mmCIF file of N, CA, C and O in Angstrom:
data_model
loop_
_atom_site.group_PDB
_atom_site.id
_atom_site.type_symbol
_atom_site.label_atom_id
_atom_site.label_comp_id
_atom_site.label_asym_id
_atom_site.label_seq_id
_atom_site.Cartn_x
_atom_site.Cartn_y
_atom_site.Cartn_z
ATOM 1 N N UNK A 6 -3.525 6.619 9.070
ATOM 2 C CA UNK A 6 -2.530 6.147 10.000
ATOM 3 C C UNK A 6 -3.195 5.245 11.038
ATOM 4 O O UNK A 6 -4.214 5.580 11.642
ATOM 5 N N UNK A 7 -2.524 4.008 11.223
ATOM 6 C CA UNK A 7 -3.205 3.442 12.325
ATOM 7 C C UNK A 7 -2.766 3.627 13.947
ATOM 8 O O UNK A 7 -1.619 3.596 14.394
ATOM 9 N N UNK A 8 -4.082 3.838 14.727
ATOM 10 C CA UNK A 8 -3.949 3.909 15.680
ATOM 11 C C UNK A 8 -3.676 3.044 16.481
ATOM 12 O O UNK A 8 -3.167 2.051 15.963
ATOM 13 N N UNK A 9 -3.904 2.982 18.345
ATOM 14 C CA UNK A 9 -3.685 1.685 19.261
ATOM 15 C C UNK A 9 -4.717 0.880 18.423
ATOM 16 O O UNK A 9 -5.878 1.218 18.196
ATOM 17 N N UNK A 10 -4.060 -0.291 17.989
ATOM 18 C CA UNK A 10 -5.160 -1.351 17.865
ATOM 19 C C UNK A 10 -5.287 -2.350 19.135
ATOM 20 O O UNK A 10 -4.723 -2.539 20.213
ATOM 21 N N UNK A 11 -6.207 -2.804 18.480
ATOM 22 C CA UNK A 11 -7.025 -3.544 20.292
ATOM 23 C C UNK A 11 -6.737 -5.097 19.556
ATOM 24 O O UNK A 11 -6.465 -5.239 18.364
ATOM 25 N N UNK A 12 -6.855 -6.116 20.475
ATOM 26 C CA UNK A 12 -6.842 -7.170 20.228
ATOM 27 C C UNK A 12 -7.582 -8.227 19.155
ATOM 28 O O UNK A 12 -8.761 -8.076 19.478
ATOM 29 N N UNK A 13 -7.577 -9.068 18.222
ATOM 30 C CA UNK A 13 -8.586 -9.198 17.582
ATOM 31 C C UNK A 13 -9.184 -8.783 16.658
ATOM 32 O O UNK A 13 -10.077 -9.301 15.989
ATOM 33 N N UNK A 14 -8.531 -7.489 16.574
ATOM 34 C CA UNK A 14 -8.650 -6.453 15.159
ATOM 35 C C UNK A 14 -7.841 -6.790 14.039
ATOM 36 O O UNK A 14 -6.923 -7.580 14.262
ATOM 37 N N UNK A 15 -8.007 -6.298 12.716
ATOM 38 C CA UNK A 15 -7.269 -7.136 11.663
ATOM 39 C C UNK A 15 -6.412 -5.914 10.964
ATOM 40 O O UNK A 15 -6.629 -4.705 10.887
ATOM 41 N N UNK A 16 -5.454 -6.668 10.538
ATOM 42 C CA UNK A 16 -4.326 -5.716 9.777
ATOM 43 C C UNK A 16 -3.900 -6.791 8.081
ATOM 44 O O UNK A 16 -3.842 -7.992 7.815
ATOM 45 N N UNK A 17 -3.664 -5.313 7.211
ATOM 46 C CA UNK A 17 -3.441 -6.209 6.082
ATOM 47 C C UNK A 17 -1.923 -5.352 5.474
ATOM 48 O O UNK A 17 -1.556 -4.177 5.450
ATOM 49 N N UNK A 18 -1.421 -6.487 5.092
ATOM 50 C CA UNK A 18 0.006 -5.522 4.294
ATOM 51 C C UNK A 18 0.164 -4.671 3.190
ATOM 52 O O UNK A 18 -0.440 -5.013 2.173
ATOM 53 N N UNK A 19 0.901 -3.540 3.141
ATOM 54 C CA UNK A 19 0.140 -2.645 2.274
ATOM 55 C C UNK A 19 0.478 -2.618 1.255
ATOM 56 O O UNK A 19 0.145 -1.726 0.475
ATOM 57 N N UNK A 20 1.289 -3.647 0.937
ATOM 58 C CA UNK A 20 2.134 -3.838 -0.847
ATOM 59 C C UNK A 20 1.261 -5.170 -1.196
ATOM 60 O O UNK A 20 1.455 -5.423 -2.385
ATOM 61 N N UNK A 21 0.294 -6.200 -0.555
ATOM 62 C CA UNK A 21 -0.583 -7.011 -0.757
ATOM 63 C C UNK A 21 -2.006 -7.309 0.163
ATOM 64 O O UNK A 21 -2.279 -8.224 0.940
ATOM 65 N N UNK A 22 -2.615 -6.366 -0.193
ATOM 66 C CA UNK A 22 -4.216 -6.202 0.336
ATOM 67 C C UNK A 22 -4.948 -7.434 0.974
ATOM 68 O O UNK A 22 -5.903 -7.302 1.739
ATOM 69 N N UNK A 23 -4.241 -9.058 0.466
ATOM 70 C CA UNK A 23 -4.910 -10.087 0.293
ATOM 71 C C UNK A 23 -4.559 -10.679 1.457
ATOM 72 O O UNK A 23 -5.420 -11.382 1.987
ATOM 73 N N UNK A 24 -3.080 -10.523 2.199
ATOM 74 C CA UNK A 24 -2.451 -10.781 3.866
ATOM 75 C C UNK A 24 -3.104 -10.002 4.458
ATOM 76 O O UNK A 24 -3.192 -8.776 4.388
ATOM 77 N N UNK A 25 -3.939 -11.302 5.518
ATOM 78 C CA UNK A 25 -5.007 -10.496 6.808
ATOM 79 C C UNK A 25 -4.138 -11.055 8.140
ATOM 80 O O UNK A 25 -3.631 -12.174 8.223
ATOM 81 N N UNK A 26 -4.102 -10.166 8.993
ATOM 82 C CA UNK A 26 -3.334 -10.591 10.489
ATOM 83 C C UNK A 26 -4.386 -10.340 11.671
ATOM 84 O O UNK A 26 -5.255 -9.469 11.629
ATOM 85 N N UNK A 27 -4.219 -11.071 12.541
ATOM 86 C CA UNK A 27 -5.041 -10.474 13.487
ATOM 87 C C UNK A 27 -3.853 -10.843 15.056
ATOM 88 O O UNK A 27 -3.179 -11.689 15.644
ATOM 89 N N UNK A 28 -4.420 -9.165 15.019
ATOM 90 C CA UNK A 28 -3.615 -8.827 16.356
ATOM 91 C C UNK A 28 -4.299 -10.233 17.540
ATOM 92 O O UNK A 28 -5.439 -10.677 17.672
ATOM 93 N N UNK A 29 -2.902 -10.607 18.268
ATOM 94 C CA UNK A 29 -3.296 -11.677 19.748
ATOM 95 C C UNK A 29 -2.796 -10.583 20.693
ATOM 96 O O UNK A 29 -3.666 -10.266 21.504
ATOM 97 N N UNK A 30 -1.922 -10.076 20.791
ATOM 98 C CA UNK A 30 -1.446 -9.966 21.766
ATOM 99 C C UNK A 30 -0.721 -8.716 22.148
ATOM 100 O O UNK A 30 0.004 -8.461 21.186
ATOM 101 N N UNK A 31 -0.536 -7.704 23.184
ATOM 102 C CA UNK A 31 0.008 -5.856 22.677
ATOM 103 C C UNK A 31 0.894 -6.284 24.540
ATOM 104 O O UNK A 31 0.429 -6.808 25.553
ATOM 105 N N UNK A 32 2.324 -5.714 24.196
ATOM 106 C CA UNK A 32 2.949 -5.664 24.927
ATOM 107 C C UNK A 32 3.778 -4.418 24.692
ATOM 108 O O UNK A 32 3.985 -3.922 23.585
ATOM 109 N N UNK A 33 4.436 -3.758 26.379
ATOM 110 C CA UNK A 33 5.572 -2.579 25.837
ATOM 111 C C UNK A 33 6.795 -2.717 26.217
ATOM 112 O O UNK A 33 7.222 -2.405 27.328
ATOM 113 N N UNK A 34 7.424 -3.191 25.318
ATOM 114 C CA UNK A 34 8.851 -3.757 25.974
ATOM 115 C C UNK A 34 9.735 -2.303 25.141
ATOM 116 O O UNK A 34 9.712 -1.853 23.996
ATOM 117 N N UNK A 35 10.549 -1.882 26.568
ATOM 118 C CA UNK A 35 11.579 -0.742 26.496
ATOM 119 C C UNK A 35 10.623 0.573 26.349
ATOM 120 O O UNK A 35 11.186 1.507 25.777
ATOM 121 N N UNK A 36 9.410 0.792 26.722
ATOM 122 C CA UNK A 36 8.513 1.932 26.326
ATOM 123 C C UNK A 36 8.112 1.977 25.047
ATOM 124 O O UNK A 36 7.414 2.948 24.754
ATOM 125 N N UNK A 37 8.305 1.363 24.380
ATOM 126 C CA UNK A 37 7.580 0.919 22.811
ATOM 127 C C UNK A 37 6.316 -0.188 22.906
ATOM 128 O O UNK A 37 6.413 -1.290 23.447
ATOM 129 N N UNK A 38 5.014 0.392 22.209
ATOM 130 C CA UNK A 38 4.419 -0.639 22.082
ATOM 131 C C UNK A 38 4.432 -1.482 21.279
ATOM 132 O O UNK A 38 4.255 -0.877 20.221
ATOM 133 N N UNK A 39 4.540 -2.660 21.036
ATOM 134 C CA UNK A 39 4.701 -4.249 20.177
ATOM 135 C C UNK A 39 3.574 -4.762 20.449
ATOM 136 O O UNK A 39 3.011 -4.761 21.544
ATOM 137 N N UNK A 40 2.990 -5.491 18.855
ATOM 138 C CA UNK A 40 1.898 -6.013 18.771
ATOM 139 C C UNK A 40 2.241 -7.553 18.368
ATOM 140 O O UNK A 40 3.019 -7.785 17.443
ATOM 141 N N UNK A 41 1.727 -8.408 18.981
ATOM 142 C CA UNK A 41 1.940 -9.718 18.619
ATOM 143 C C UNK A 41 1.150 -10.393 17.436
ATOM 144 O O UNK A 41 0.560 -11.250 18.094
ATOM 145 N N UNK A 42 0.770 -10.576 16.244
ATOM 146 C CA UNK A 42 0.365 -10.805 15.641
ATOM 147 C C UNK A 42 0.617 -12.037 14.653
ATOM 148 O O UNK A 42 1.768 -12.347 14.347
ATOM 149 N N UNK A 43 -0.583 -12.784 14.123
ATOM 150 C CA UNK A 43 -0.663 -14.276 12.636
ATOM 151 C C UNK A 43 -1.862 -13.837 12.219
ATOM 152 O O UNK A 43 -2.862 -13.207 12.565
ATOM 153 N N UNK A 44 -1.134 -14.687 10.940
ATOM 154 C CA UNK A 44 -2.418 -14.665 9.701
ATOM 155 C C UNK A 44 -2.390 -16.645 9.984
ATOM 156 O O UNK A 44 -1.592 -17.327 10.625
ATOM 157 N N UNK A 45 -3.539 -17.015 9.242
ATOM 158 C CA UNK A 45 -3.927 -18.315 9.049
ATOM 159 C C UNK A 45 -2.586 -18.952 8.725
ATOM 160 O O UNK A 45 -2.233 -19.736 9.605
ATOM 161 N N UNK A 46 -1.689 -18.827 7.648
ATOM 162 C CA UNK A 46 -1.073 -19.208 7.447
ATOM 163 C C UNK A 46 0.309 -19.037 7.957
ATOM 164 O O UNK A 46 1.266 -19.716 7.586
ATOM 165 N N UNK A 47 0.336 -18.367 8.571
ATOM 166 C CA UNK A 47 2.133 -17.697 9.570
ATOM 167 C C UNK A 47 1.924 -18.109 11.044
ATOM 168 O O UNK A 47 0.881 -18.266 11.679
ATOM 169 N N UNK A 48 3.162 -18.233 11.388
ATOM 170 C CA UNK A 48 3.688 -18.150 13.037
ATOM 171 C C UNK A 48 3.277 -16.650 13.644
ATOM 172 O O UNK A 48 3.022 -15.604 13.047
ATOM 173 N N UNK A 49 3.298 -16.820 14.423
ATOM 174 C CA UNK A 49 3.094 -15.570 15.098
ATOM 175 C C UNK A 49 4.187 -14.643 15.235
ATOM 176 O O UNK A 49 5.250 -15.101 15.656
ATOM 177 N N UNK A 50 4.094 -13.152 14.891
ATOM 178 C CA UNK A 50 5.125 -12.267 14.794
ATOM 179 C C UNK A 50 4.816 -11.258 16.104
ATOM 180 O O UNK A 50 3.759 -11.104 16.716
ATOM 181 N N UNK A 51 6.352 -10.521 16.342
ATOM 182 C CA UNK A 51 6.163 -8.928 17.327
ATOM 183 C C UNK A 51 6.655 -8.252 16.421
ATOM 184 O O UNK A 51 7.556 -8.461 15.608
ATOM 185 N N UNK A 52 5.883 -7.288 16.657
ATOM 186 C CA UNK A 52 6.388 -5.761 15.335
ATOM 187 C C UNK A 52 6.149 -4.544 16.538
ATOM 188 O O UNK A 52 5.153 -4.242 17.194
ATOM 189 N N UNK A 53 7.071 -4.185 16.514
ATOM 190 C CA UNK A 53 6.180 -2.380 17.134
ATOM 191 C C UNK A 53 5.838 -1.713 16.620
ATOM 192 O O UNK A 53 6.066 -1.937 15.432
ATOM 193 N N UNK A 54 5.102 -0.470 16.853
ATOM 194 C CA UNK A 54 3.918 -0.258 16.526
ATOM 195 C C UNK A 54 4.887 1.469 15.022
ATOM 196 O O UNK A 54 4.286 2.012 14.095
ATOM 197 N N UNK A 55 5.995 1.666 15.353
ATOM 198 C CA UNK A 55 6.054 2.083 14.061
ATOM 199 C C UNK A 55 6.678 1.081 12.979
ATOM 200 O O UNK A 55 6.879 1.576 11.870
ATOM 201 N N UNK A 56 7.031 -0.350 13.173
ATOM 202 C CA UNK A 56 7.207 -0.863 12.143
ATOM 203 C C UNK A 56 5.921 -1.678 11.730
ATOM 204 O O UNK A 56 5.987 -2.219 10.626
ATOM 205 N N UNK A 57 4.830 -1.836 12.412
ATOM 206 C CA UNK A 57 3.136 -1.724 11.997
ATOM 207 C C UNK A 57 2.616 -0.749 11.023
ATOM 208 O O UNK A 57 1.956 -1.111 10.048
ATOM 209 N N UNK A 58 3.025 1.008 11.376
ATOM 210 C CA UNK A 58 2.571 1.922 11.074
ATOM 211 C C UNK A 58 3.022 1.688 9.812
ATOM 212 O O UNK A 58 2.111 1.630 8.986
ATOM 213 N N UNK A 59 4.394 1.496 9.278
ATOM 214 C CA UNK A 59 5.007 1.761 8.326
ATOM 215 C C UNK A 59 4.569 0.634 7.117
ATOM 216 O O UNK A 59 4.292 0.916 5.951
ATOM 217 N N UNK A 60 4.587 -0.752 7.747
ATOM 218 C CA UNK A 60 4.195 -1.767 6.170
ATOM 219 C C UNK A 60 2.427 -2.272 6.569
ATOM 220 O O UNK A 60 1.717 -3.183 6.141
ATOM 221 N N UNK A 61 2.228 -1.283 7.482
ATOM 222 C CA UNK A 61 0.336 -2.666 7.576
ATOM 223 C C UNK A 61 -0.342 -1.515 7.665
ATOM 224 O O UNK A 61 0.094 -0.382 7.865
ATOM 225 N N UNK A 62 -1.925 -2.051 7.429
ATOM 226 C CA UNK A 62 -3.088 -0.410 7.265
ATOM 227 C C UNK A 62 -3.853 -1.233 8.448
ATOM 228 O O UNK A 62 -3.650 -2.379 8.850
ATOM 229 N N UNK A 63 -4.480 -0.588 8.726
ATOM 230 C CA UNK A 63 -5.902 -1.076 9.668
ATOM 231 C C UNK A 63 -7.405 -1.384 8.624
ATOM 232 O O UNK A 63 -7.940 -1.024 7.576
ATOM 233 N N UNK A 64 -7.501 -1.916 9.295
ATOM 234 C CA UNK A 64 -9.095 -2.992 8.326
ATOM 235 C C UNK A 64 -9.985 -1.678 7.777
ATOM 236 O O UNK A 64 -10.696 -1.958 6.812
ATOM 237 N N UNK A 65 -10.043 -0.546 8.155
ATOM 238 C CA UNK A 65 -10.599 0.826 8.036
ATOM 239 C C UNK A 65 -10.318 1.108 6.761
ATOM 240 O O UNK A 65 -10.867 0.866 5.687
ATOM 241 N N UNK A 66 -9.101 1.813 7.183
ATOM 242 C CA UNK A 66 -7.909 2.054 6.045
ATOM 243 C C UNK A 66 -8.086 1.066 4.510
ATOM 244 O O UNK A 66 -8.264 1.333 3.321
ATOM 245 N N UNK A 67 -7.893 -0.400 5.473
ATOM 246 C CA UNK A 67 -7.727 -0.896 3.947
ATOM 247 C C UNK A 67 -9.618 -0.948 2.704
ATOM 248 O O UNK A 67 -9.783 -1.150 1.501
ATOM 249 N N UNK A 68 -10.405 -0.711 3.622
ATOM 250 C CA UNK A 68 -11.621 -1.056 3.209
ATOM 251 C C UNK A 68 -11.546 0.454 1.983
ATOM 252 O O UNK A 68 -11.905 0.308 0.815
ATOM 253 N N UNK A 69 -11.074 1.698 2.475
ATOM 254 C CA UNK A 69 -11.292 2.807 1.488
ATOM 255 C C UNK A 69 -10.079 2.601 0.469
ATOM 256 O O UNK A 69 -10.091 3.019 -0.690
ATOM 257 N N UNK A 70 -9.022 1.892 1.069
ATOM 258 C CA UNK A 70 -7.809 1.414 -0.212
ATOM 259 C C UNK A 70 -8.415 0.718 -1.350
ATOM 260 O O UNK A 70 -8.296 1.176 -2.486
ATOM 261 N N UNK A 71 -9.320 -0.807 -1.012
ATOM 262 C CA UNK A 71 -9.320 -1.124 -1.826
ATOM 263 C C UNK A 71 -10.616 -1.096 -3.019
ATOM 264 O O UNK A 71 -10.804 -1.886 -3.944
ATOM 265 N N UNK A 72 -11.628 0.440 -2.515
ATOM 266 C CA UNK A 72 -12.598 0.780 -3.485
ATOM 267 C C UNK A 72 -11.736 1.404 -4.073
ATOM 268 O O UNK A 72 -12.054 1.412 -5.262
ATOM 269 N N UNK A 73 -10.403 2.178 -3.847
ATOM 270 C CA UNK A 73 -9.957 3.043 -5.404
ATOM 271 C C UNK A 73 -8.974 2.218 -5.686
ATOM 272 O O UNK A 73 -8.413 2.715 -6.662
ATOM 273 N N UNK A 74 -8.340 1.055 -5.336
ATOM 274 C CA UNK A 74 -7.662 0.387 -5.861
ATOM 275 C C UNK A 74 -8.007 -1.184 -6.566
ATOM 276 O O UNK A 74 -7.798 -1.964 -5.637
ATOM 277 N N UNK A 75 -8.279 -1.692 -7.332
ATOM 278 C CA UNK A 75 -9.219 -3.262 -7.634
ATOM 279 C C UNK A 75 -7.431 -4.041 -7.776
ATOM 280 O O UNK A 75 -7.371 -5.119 -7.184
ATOM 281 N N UNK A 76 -6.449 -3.719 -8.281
ATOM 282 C CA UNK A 76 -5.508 -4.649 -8.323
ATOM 283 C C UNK A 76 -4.045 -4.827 -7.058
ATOM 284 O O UNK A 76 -3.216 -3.949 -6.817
ATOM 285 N N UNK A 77 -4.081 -5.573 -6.724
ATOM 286 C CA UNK A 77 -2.457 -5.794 -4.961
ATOM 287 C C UNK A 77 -1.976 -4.751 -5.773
ATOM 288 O O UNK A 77 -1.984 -4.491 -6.976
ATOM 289 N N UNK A 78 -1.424 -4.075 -4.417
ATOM 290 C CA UNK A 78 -0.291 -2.807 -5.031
ATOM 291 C C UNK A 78 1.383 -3.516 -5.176
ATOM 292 O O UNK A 78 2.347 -2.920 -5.655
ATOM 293 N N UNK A 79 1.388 -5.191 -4.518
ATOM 294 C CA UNK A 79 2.288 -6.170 -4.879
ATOM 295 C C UNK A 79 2.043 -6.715 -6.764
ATOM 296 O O UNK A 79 3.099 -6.991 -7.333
ATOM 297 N N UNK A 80 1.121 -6.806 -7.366
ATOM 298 C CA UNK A 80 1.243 -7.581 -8.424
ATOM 299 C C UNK A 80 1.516 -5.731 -9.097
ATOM 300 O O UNK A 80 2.171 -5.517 -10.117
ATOM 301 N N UNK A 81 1.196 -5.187 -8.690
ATOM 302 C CA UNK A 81 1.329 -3.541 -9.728
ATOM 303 C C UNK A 81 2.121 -3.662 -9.270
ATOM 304 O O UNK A 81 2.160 -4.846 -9.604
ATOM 305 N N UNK A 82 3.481 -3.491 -8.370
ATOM 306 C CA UNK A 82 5.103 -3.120 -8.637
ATOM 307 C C UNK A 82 5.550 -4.302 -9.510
ATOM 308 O O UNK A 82 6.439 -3.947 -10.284
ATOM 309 N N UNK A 83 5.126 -5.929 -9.658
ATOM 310 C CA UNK A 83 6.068 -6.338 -10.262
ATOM 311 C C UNK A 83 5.859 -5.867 -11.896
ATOM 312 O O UNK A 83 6.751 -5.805 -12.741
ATOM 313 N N UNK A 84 4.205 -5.510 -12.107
ATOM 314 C CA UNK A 84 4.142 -4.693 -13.627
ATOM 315 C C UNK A 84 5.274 -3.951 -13.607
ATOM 316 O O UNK A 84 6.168 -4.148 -14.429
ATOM 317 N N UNK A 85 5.323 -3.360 -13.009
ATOM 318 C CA UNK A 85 6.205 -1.772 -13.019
ATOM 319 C C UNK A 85 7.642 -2.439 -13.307
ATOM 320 O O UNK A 85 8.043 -2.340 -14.467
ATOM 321 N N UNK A 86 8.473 -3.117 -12.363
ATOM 322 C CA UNK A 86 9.421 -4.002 -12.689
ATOM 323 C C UNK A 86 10.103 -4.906 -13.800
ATOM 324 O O UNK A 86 11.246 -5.359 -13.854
ATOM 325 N N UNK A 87 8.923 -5.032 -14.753
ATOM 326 C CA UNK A 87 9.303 -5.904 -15.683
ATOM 327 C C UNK A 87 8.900 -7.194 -16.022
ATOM 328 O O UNK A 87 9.539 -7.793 -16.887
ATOM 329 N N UNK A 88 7.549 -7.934 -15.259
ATOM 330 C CA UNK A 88 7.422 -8.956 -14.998
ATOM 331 C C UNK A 88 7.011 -9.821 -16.035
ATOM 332 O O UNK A 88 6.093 -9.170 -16.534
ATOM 333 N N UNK A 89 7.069 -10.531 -16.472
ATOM 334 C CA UNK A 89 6.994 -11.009 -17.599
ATOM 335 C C UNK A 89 6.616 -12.626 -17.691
ATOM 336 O O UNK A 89 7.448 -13.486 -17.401
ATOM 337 N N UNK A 90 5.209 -12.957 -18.146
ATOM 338 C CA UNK A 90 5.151 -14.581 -17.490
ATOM 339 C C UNK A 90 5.377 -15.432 -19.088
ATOM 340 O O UNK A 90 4.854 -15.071 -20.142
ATOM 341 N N UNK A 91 6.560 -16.978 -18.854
ATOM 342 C CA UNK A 91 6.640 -17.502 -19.889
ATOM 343 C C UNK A 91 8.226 -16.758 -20.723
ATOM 344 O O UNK A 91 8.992 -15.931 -20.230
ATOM 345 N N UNK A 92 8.280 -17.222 -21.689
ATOM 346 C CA UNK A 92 9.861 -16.711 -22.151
ATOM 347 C C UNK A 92 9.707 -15.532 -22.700
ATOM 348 O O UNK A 92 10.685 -14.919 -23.129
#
């Protein structure tokens, strides 16, 4: 479970290992904490910190995810789904 993250620290999504975010910015709007966060390629997002908890791991987390895991747990659901490349 991830804890307060601090600024500058990295978060990855947990259905694709390969999206890295790094926290800018921690605000508490309404007594909730919200983390401001981009990856290289995104705008900058606010999430609070249980909709963090719920789709992102902490750089910790993901480092022991991805020694027992070698394939995105995104390309394994679309296996699971049916995915099928070509006709």
């Amino acid at each position: 479970m991830i804890k307060i993250l601090e600024i500058n620290s990295k978060i990855f999504r947990k259905d694709n290992l390969d999206l890295v975010y790094f926290i800018t910015e921690k605000k508490t709007l309404n007594g909730i904490l919200h983390y401001k966060f981009k990856s290289e390629n995104s705008d900058e997002i606010f999430l609070s910190e249980f909709a963090i908890r719920d789709r992102y791991m902490s750089e910790t987390e993901s480092k022991n995810y991805k020694q027992s895991k070698l394939v995105s747990r995104l390309f394994t659901n679309l296996i699971k789904n049916g995915y099928k490349i070509g006709k």
